[in-house]
mmCIF file of C-alpha atoms in Angstrom:
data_model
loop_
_atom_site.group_PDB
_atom_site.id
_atom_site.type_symbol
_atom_site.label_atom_id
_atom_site.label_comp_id
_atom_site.label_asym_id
_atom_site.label_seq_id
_atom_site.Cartn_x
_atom_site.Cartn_y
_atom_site.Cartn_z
ATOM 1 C CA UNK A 1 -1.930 17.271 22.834
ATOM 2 C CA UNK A 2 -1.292 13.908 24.795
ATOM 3 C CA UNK A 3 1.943 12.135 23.353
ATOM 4 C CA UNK A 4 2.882 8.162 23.107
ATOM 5 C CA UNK A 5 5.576 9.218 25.494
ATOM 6 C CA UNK A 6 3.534 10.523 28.323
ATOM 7 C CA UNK A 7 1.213 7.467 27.899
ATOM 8 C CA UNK A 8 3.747 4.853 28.682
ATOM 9 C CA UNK A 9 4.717 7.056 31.584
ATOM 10 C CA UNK A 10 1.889 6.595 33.255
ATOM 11 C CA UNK A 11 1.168 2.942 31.947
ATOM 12 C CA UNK A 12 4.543 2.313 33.849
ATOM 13 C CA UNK A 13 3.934 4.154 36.629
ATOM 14 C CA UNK A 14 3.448 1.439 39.492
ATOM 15 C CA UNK A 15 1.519 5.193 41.812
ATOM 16 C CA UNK A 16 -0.880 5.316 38.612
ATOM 17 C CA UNK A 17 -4.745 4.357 39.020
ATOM 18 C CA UNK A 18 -5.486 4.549 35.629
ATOM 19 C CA UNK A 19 -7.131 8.033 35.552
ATOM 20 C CA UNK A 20 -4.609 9.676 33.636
ATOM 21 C CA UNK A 21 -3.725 7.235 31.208
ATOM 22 C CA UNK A 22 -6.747 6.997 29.736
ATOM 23 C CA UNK A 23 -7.577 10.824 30.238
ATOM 24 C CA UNK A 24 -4.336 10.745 27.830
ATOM 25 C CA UNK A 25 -5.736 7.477 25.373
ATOM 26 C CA UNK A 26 -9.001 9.948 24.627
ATOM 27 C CA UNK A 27 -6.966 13.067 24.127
ATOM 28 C CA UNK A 28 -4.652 11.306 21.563
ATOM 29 C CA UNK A 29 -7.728 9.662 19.806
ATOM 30 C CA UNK A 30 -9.785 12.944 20.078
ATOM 31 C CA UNK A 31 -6.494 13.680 18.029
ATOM 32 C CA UNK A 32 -7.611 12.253 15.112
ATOM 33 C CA UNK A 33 -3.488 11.387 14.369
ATOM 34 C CA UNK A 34 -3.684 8.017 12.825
ATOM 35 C CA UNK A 35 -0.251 7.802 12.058
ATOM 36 C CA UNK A 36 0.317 6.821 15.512
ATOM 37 C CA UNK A 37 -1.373 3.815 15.163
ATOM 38 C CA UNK A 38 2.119 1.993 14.132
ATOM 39 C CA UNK A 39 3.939 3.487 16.700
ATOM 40 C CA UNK A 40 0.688 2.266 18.907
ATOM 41 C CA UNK A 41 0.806 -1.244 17.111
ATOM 42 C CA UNK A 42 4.659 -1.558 18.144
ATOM 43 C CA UNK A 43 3.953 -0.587 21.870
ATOM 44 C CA UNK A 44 1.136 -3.016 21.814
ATOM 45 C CA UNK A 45 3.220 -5.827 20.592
ATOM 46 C CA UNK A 46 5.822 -4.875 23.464
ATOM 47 C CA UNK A 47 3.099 -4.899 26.310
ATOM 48 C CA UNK A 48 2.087 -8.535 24.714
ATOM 49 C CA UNK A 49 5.776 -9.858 25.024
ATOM 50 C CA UNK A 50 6.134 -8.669 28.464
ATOM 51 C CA UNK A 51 3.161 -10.246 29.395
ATOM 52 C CA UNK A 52 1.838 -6.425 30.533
ATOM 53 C CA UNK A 53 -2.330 -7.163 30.824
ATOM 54 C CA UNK A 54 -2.921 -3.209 32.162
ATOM 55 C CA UNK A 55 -0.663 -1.983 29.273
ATOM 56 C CA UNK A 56 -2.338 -3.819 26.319
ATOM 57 C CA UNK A 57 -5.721 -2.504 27.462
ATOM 58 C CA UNK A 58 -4.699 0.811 27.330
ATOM 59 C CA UNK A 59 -2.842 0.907 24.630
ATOM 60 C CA UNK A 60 -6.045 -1.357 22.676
ATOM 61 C CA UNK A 61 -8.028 1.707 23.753
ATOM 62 C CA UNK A 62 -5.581 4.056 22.289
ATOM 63 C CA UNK A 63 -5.601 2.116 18.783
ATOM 64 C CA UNK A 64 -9.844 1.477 18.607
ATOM 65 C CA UNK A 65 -9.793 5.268 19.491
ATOM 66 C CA UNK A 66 -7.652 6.098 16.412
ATOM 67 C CA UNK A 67 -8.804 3.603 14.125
ATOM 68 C CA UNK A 68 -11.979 2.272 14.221
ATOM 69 C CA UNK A 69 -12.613 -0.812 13.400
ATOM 70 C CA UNK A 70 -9.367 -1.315 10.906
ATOM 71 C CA UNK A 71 -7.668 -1.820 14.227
ATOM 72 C CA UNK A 72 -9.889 -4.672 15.004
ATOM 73 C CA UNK A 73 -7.404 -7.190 13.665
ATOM 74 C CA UNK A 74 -4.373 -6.050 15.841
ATOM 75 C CA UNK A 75 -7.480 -6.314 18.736
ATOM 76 C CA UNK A 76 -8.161 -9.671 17.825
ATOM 77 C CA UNK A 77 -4.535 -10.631 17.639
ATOM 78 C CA UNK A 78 -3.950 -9.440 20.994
ATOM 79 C CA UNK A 79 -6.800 -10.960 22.121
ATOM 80 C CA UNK A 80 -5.651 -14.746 21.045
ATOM 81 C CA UNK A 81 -2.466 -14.128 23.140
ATOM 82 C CA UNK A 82 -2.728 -15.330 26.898
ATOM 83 C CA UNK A 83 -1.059 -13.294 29.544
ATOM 84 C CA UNK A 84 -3.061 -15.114 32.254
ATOM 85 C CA UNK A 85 -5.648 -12.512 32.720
ATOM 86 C CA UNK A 86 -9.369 -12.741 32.155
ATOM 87 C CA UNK A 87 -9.275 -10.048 29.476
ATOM 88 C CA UNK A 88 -12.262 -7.826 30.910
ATOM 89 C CA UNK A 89 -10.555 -4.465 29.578
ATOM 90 C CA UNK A 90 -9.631 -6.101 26.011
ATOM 91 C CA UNK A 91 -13.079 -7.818 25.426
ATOM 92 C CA UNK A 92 -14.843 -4.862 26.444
ATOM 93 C CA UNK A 93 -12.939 -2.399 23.988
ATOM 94 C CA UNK A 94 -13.648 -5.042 21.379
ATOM 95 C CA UNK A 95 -16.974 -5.196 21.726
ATOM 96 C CA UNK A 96 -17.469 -1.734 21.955
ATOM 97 C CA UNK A 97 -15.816 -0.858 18.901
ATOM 98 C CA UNK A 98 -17.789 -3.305 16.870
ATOM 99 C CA UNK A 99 -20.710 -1.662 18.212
ATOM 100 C CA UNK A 100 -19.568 1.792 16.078
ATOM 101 C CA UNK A 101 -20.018 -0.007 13.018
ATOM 102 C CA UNK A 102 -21.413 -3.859 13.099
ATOM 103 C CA UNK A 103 -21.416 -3.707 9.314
ATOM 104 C CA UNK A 104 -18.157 -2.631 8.902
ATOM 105 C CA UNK A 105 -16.808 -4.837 11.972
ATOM 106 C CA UNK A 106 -18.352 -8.296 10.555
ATOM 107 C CA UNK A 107 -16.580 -7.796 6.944
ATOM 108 C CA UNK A 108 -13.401 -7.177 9.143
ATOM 109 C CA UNK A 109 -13.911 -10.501 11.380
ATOM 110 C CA UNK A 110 -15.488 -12.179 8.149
ATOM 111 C CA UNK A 111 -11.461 -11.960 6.679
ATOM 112 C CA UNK A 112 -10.107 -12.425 9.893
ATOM 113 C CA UNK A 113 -11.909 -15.775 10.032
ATOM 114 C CA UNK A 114 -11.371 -16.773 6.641
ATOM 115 C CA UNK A 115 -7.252 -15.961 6.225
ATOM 116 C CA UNK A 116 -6.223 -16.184 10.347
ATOM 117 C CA UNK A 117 -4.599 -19.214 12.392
ATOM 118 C CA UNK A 118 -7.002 -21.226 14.647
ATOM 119 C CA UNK A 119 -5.899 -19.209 17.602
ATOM 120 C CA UNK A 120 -7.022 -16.175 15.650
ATOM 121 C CA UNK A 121 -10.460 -18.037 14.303
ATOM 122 C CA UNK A 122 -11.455 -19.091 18.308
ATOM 123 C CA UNK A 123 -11.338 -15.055 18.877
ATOM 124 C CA UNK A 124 -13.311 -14.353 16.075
ATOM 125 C CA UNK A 125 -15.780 -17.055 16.724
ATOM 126 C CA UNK A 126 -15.621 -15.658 20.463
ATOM 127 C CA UNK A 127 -16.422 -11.995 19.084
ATOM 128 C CA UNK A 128 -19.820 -13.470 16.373
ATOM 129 C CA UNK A 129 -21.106 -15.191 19.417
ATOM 130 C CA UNK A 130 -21.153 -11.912 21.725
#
């Protein structure tokens, strides 16, 4: 089974074209562990300080892999933070984990919308309009 560890190795691996990383994001959500999803939350908040674009995608992948669309928040959160890139990897994963459960996804960005900051409200408002 693919570890957190092994991930970031390859996230940080400057030789890496992205194969194994996210050969290793579907083996640890084909895991079914969700009590990585902290320790996946914590990386992801790392990657967002450092301004890492390629490292909160696959890390985003890792968490809507694990949890569904309870994740969608930490998604969303990343989302409203700019690192200067045009977010293709991000959005996508978004949008394709509201797709696995639209119900379930608009009660999620309902709260979202109703208890979040502005900056958090423009990304839900960008994820309705899509």
């Amino acid at each position: 089974m693919a570890t957190i560890p092994e991930l970031l190795d390859c996230v940080d691996d400057p030789d890496d074209d992205s194969t194994r990383a996210y050969q290793l994001v579907d083996e640890i959500a084909r895991g079914g562990d969700e009590s990585l999803i902290p320790l996946l939350a914590v990386e992801l908040d790392t990657f967002l300080d450092a301004g890492h674009f390629y490292g909160r995608d696959v890390i985003a992948d890792a968490l809507a892999g694990l949890g569904g669309t309870d994740v969608l928040p930490l998604l969303i959160a990343a989302s409203a933070r700019d690192l200067g890139d045009d977010q293709d990897g991000l959005q996508s994963t978004i949008l394709d984990l509201m797709s696995t459960n639209p119900h379930r996804a608009r009660v999620v960005l309902g709260e979202l919308r109703a208890e979040g900051p502005p900056e958090i409200q423009s990304r839900v408002g960008w994820a309705y309009d899509r």
